[in-house]
Tab-separated table of C-alpha atoms in Angstrom:
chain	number	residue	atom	x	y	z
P	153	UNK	CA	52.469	-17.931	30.262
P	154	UNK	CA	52.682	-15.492	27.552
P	155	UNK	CA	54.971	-15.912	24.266
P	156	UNK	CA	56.595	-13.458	21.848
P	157	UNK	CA	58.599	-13.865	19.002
P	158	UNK	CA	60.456	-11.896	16.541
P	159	UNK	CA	63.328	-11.724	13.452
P	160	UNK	CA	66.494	-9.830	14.612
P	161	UNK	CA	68.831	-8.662	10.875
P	162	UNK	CA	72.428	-8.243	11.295
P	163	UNK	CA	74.466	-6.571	8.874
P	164	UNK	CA	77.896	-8.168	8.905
P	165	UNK	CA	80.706	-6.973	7.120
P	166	UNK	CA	83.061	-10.044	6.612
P	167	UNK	CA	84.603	-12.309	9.252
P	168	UNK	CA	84.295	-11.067	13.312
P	169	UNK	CA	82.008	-11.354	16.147
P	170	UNK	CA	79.133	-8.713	16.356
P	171	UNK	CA	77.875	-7.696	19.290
P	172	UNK	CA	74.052	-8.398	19.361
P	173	UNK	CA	73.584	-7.994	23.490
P	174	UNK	CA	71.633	-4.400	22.796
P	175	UNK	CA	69.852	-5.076	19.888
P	176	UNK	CA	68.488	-8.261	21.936
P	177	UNK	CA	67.872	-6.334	25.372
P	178	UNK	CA	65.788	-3.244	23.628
P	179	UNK	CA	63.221	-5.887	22.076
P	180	UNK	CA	62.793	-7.398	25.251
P	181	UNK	CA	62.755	-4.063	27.386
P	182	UNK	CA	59.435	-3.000	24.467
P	183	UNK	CA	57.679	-6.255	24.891
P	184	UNK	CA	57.519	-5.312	28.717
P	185	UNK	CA	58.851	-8.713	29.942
P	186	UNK	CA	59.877	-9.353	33.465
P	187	UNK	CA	61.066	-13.065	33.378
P	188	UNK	CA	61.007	-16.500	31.452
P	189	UNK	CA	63.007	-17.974	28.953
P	190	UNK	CA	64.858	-15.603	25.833
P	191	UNK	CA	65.502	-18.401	23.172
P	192	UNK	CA	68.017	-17.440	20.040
P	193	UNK	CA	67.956	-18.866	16.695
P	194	UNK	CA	70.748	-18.390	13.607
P	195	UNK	CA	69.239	-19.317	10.553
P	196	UNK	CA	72.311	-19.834	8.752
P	197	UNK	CA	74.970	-22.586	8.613
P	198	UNK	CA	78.156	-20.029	8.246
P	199	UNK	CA	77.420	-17.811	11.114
P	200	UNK	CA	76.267	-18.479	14.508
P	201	UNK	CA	76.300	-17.402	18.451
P	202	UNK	CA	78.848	-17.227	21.263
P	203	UNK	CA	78.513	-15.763	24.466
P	204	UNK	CA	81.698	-14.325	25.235
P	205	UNK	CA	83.604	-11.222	27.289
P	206	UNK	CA	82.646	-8.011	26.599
P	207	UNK	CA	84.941	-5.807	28.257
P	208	UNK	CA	88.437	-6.030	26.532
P	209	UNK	CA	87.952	-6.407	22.474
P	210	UNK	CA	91.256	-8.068	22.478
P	211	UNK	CA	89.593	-10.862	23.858
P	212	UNK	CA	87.317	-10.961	21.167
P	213	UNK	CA	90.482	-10.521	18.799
P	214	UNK	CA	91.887	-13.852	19.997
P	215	UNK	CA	88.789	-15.902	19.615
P	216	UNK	CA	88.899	-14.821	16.105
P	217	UNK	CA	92.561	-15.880	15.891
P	218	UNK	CA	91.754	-19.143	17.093
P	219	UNK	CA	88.929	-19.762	14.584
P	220	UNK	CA	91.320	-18.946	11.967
P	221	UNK	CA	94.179	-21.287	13.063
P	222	UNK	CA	92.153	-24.301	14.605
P	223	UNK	CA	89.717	-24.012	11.136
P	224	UNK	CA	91.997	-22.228	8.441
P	225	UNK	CA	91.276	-21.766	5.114
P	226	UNK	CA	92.835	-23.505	1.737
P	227	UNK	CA	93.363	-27.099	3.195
P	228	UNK	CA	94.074	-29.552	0.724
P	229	UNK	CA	91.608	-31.729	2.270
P	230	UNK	CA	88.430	-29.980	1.566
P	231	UNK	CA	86.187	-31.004	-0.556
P	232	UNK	CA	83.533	-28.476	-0.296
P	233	UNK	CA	85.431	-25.666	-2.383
P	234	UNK	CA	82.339	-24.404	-4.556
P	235	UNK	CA	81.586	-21.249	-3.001
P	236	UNK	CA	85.268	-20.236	-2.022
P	237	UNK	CA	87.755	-21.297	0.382
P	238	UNK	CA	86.052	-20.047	3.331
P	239	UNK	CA	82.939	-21.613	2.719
P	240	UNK	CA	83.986	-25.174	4.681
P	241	UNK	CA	85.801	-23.420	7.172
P	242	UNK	CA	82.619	-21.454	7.732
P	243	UNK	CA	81.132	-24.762	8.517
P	244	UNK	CA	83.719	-25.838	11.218
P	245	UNK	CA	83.561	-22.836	12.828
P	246	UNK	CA	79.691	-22.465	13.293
P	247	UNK	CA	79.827	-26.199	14.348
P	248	UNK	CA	81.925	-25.388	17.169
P	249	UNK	CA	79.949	-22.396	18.107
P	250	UNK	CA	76.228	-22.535	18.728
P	251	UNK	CA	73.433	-22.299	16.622
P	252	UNK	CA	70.909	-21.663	19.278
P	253	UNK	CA	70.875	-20.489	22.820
P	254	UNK	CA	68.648	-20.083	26.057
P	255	UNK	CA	68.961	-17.085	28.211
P	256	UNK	CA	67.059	-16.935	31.707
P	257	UNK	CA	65.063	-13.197	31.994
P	258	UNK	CA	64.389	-11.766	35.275
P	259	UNK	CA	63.523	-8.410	36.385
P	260	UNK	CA	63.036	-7.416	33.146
P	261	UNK	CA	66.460	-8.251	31.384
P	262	UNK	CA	68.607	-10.767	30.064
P	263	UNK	CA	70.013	-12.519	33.143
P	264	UNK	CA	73.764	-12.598	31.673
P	265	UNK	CA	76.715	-12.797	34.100
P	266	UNK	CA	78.747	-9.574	35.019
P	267	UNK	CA	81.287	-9.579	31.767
P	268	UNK	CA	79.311	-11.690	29.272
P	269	UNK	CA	78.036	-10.168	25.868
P	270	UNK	CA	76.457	-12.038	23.350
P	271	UNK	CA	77.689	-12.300	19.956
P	272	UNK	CA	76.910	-12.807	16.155
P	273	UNK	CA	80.270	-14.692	14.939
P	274	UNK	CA	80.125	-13.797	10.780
P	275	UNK	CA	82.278	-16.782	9.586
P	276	UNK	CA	81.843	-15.724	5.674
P	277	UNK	CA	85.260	-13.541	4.418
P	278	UNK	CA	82.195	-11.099	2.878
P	279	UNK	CA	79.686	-9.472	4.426
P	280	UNK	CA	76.077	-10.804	4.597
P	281	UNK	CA	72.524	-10.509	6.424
P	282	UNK	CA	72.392	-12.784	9.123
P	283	UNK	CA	68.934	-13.638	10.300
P	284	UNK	CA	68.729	-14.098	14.496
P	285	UNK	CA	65.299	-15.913	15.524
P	286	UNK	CA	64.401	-14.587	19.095
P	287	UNK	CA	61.477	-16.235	21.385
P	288	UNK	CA	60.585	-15.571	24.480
P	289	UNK	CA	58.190	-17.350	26.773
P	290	UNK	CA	57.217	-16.526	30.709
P	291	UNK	CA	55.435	-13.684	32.488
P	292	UNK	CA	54.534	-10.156	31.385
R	22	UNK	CA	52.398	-25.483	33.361
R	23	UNK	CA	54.725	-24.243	35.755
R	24	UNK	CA	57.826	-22.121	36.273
R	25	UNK	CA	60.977	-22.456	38.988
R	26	UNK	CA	63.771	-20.749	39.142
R	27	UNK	CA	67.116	-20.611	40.953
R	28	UNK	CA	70.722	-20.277	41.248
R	29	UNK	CA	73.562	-22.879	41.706
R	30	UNK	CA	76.719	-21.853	42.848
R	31	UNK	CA	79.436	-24.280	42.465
R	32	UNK	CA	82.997	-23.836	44.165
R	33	UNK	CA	85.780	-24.580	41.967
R	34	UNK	CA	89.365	-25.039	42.697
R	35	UNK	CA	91.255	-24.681	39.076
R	36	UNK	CA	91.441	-25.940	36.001
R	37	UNK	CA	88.635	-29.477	35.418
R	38	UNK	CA	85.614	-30.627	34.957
R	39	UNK	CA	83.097	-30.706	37.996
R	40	UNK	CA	80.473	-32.902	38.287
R	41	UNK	CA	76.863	-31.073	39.332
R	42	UNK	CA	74.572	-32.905	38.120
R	43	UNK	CA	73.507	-34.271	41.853
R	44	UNK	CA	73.038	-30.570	42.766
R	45	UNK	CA	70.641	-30.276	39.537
R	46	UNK	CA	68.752	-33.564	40.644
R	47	UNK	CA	68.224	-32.942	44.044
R	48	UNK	CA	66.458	-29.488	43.203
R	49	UNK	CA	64.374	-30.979	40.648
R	50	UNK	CA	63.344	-33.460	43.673
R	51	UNK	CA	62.647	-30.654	46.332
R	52	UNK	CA	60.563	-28.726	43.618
R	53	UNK	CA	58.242	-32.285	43.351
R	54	UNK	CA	58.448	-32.138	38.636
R	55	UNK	CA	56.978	-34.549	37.033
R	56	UNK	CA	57.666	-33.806	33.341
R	57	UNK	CA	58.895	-30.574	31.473
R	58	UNK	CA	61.732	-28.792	30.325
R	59	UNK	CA	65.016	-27.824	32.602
R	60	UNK	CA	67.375	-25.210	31.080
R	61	UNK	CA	70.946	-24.325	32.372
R	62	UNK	CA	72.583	-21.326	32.206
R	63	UNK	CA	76.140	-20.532	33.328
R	64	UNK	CA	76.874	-16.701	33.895
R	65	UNK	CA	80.826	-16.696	32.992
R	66	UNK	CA	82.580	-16.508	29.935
R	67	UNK	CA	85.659	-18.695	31.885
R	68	UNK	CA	83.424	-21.741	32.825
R	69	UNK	CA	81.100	-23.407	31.193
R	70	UNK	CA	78.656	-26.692	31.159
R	71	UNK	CA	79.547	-30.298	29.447
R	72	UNK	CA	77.801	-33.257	29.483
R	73	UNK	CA	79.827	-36.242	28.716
R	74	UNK	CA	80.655	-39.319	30.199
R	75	UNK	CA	79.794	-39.811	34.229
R	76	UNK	CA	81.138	-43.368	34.385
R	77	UNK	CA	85.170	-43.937	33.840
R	78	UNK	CA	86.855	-40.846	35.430
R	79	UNK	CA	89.624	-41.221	33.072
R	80	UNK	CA	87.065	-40.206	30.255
R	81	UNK	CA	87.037	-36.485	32.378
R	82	UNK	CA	91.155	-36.499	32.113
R	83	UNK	CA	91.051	-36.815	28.586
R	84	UNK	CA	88.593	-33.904	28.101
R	85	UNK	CA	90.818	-31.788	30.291
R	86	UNK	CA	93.774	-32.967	28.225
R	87	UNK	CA	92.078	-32.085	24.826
R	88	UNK	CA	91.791	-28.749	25.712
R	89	UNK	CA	95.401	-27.721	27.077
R	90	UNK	CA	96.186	-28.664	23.650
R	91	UNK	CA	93.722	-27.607	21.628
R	92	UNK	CA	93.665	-23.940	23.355
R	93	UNK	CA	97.234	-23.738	25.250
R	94	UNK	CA	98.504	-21.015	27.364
R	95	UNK	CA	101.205	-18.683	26.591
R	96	UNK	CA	100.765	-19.071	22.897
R	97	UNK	CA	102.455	-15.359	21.346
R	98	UNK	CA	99.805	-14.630	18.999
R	99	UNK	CA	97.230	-13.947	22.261
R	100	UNK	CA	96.335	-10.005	22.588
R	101	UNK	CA	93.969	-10.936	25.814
R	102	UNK	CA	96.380	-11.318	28.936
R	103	UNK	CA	95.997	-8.678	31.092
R	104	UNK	CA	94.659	-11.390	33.837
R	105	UNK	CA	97.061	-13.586	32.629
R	106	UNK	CA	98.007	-16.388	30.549
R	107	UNK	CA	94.904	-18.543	31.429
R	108	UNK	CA	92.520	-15.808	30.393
R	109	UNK	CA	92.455	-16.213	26.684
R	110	UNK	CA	92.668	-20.295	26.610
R	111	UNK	CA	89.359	-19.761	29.296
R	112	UNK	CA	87.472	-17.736	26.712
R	113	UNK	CA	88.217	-20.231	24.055
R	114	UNK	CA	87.525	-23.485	25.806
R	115	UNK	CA	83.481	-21.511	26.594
R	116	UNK	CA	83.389	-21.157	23.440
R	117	UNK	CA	83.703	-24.469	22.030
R	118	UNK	CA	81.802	-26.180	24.875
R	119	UNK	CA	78.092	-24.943	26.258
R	120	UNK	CA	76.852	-21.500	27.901
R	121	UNK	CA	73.667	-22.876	28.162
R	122	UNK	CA	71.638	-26.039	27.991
R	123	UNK	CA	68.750	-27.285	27.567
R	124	UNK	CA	67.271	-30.700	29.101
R	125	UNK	CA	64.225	-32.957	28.808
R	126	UNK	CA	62.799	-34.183	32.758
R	127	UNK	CA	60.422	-37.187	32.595
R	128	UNK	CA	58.509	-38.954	35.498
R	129	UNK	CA	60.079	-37.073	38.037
R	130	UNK	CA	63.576	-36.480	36.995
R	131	UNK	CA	66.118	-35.619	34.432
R	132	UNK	CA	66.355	-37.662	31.241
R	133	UNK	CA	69.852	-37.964	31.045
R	134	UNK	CA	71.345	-41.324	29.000
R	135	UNK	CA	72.564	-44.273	31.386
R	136	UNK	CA	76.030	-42.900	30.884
R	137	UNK	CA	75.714	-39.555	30.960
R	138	UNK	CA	76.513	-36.696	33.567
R	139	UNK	CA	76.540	-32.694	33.541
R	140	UNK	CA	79.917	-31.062	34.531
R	141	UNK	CA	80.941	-27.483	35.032
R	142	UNK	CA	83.952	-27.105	32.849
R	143	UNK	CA	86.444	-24.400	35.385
R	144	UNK	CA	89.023	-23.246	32.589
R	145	UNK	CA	90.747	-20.446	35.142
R	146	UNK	CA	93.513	-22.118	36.656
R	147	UNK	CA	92.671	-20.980	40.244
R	148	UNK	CA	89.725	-21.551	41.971
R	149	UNK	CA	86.469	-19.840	41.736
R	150	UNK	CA	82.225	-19.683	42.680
R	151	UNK	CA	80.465	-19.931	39.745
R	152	UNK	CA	76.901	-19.640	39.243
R	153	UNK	CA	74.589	-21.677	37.173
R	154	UNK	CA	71.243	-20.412	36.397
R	155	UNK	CA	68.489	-23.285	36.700
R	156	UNK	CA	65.432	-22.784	35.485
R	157	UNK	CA	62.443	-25.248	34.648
R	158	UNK	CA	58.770	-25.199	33.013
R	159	UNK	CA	56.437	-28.284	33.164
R	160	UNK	CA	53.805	-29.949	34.974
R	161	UNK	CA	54.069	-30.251	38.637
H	137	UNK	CA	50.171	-23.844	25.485
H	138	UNK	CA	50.278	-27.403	24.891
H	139	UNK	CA	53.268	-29.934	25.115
H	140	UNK	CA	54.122	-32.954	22.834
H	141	UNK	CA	56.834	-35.279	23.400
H	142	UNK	CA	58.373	-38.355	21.676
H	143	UNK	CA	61.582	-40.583	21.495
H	144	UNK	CA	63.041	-40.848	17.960
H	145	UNK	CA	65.420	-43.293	17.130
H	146	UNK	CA	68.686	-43.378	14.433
H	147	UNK	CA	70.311	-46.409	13.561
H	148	UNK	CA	73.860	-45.578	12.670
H	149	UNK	CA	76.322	-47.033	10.418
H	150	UNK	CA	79.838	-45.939	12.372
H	151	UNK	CA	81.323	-42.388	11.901
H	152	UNK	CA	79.313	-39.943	9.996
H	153	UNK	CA	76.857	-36.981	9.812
H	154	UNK	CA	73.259	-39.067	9.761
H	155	UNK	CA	70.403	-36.704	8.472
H	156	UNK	CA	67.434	-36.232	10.936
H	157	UNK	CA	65.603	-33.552	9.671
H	158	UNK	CA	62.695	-35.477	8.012
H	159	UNK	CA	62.108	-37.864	10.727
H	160	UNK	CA	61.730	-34.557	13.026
H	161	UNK	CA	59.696	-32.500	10.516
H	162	UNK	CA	57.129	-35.249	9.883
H	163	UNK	CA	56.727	-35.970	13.574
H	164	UNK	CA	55.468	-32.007	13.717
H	165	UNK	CA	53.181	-32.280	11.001
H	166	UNK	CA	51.720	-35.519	12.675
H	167	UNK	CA	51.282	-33.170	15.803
H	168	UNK	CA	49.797	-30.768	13.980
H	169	UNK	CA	51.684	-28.062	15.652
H	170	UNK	CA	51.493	-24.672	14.269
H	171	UNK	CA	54.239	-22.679	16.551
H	172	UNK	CA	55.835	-22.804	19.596
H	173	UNK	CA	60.011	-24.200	20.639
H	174	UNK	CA	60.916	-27.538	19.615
H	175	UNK	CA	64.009	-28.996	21.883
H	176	UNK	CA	66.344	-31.536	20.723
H	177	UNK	CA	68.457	-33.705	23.349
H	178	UNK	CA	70.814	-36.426	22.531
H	179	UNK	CA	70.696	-39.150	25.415
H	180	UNK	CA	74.547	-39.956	24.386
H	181	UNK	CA	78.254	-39.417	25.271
H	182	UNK	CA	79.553	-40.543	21.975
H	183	UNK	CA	77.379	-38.956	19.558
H	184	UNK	CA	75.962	-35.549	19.039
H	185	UNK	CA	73.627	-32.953	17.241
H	186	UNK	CA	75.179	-30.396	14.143
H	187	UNK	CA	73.049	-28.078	12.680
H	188	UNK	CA	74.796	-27.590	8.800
H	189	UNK	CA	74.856	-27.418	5.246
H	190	UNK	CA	72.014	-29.572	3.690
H	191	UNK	CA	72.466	-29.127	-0.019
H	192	UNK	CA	76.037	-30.211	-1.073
H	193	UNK	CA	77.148	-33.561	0.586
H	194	UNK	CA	81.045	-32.531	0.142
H	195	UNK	CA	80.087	-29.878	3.683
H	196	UNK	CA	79.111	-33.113	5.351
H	197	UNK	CA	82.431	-34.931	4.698
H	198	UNK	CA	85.139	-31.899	5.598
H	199	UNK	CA	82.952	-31.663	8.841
H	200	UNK	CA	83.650	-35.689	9.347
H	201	UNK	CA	87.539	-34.890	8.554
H	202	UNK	CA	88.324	-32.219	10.527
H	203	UNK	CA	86.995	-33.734	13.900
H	204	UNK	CA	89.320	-36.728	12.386
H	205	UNK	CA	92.304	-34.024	12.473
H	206	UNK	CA	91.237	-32.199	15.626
H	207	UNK	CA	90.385	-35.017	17.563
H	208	UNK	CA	92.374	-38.410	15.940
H	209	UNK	CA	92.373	-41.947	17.396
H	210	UNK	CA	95.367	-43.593	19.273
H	211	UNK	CA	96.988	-40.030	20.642
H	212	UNK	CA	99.476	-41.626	22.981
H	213	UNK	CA	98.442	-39.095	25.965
H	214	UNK	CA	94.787	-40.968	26.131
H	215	UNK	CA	93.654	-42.692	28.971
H	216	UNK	CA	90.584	-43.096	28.420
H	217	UNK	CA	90.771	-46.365	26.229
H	218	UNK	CA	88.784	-49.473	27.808
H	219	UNK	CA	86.488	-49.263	25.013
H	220	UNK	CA	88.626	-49.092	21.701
H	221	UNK	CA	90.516	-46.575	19.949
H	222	UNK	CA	87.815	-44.616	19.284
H	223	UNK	CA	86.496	-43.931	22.816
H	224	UNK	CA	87.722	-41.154	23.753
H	225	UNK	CA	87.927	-39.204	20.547
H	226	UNK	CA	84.062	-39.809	20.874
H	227	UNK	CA	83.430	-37.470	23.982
H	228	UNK	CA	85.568	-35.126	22.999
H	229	UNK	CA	83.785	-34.775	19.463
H	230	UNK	CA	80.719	-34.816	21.709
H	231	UNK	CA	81.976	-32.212	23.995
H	232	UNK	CA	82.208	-30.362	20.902
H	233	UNK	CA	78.742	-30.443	18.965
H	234	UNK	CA	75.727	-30.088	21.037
H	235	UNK	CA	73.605	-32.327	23.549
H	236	UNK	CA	70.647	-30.489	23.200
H	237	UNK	CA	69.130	-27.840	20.632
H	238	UNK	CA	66.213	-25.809	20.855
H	239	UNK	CA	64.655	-24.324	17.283
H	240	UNK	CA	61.577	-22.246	16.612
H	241	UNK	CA	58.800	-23.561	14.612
H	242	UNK	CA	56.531	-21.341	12.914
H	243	UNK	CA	53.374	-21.665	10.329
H	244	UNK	CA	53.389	-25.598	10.986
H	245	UNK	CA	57.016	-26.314	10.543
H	246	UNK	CA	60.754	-25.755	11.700
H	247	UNK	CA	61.917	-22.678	11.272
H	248	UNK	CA	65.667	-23.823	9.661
H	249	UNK	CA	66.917	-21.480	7.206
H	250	UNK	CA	66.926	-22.189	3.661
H	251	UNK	CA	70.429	-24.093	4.145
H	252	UNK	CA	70.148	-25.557	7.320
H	253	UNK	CA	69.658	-29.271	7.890
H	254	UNK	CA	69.767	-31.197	11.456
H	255	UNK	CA	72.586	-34.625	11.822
H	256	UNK	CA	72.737	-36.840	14.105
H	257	UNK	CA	76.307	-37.167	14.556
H	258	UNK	CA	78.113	-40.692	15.553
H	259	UNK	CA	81.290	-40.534	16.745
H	260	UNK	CA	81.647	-44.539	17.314
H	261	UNK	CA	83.476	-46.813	14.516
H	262	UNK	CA	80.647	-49.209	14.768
H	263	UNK	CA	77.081	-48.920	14.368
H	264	UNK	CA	74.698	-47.686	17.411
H	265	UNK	CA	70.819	-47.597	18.306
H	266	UNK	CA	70.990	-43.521	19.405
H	267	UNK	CA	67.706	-41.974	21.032
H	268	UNK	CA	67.214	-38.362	20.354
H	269	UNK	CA	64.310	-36.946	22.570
H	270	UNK	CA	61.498	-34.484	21.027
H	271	UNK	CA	59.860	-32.116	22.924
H	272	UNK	CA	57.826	-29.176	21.741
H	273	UNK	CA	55.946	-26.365	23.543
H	274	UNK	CA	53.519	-23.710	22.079
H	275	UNK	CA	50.288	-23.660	20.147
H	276	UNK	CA	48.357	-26.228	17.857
């Protein structure tokens, strides 16, 4: 069993889903791996991971949409209104989402289904660094 | 340690949650674990894995329930509908339930709680084969 | 690569985000585990894991409101109600938080960013015993 493990940076520019499938696939493809387990960590408690389509961006559009109407902004309720009136929201939303993931590799890639990509969902109205922990563990 | 690997395929027939987690145990049984690590993986962004409770079926209904209303068809702000009006609520339900999974096995078989069961969530509304990823590492 | 493994336990006090990260960081250290995947699995329908905002406890609360908006007690279309009001509220919160989490550790400790903090989440009104099983893989 051999183990790798490196610090993916993504650059977001306010509120959306980055796609992070290629970035992901390229490190793996220079480490040489051929299967095991691809583990992703977001370091950060206002952005976080979904696997999600990747053909059609309106699908993409309407996950957004969603965020903003089941989690919307300016809520009389919240108390946590310190850093700006996205900053709970942001918290809902990555809550709902995933913080980390496991992805079988085989044969040398990511074993993701036929339409999935996976994506960095910025929750923050500005844009910020994100930091995206990747692991792998299984056979070179 | 050790590493096996295959692929589930579970028939659905429409929207609800399907119970697999006798599939899961029975493989864990053929492969003769002991202890380790079993990780789930489903490949579609229109299903995806829950576990919740295994013991009331009504507990199922009201999971099913939650999420016509939480994500409902036909709603006019969706851009996604080229396959139609189940295709955006599918991508949203994924996303607020599990892709993958990750879970402990101890003396021979999976350490779920007394109450607990693992379910492939179908959010399409017809039927479908979908294919969960099973992978484990651990001493045989 | 080595393997640890241990069963931690939270007493809870009813509805509410219950810290865990200290009782998980000092079981490390005790290990004396240097790096490696630490996995997280909650052996419960009616509680969860969050990953989230450690520093102001004002995050904490709006997280414990909205699952009291998006999921409320005593919604006439539940069926699911042998057990009290809030029965079924409490797998559908479940359903959506996580079961299980999987986070890096690196130079002898978790590798959380600077924000980050790990809750046990109860979704019961009254208190519960919940087990939370530790497992970590890598190098001492």
């Amino acid at each position: 069993m051999n183990w790798h493990k490196t610090t993916l940076e993504v650059h977001t520019q306010g509120k959306a889903l980055y796609p992070v499938t290629d970035l992901i696939t390229s490190q793996i493809y220079d480490w040489h791996i051929q299967e095991g387990m691809c583990f992703l960590y977001v370091q950060h408690t206002s952005a976080s991971l979904v696997i999600s389509e990747s053909y059609d961006p309106t699908a993409r559009l309407d996950l957004e949409s969603f965020m903003d109407r089941v989690a919307p902004e300016n809520q009389p309720w919240y108390r946590h209104i310190l850093e700006g009136s996205d900053d709970s929201p942001s918290h809902i939303r990555a809550m709902l989402t995933d913080t980390s993931l496991s992805i079988p590799i085989d044969e040398g890639k990511l074993s993701l289904g036929t339409w999935q990509g996976i994506y960095l969902f910025e929750h923050r109205a500005r844009g910020h660094r994100r930091r995206v922990l990747l692991r792998w563990w299984g056979v070179e």
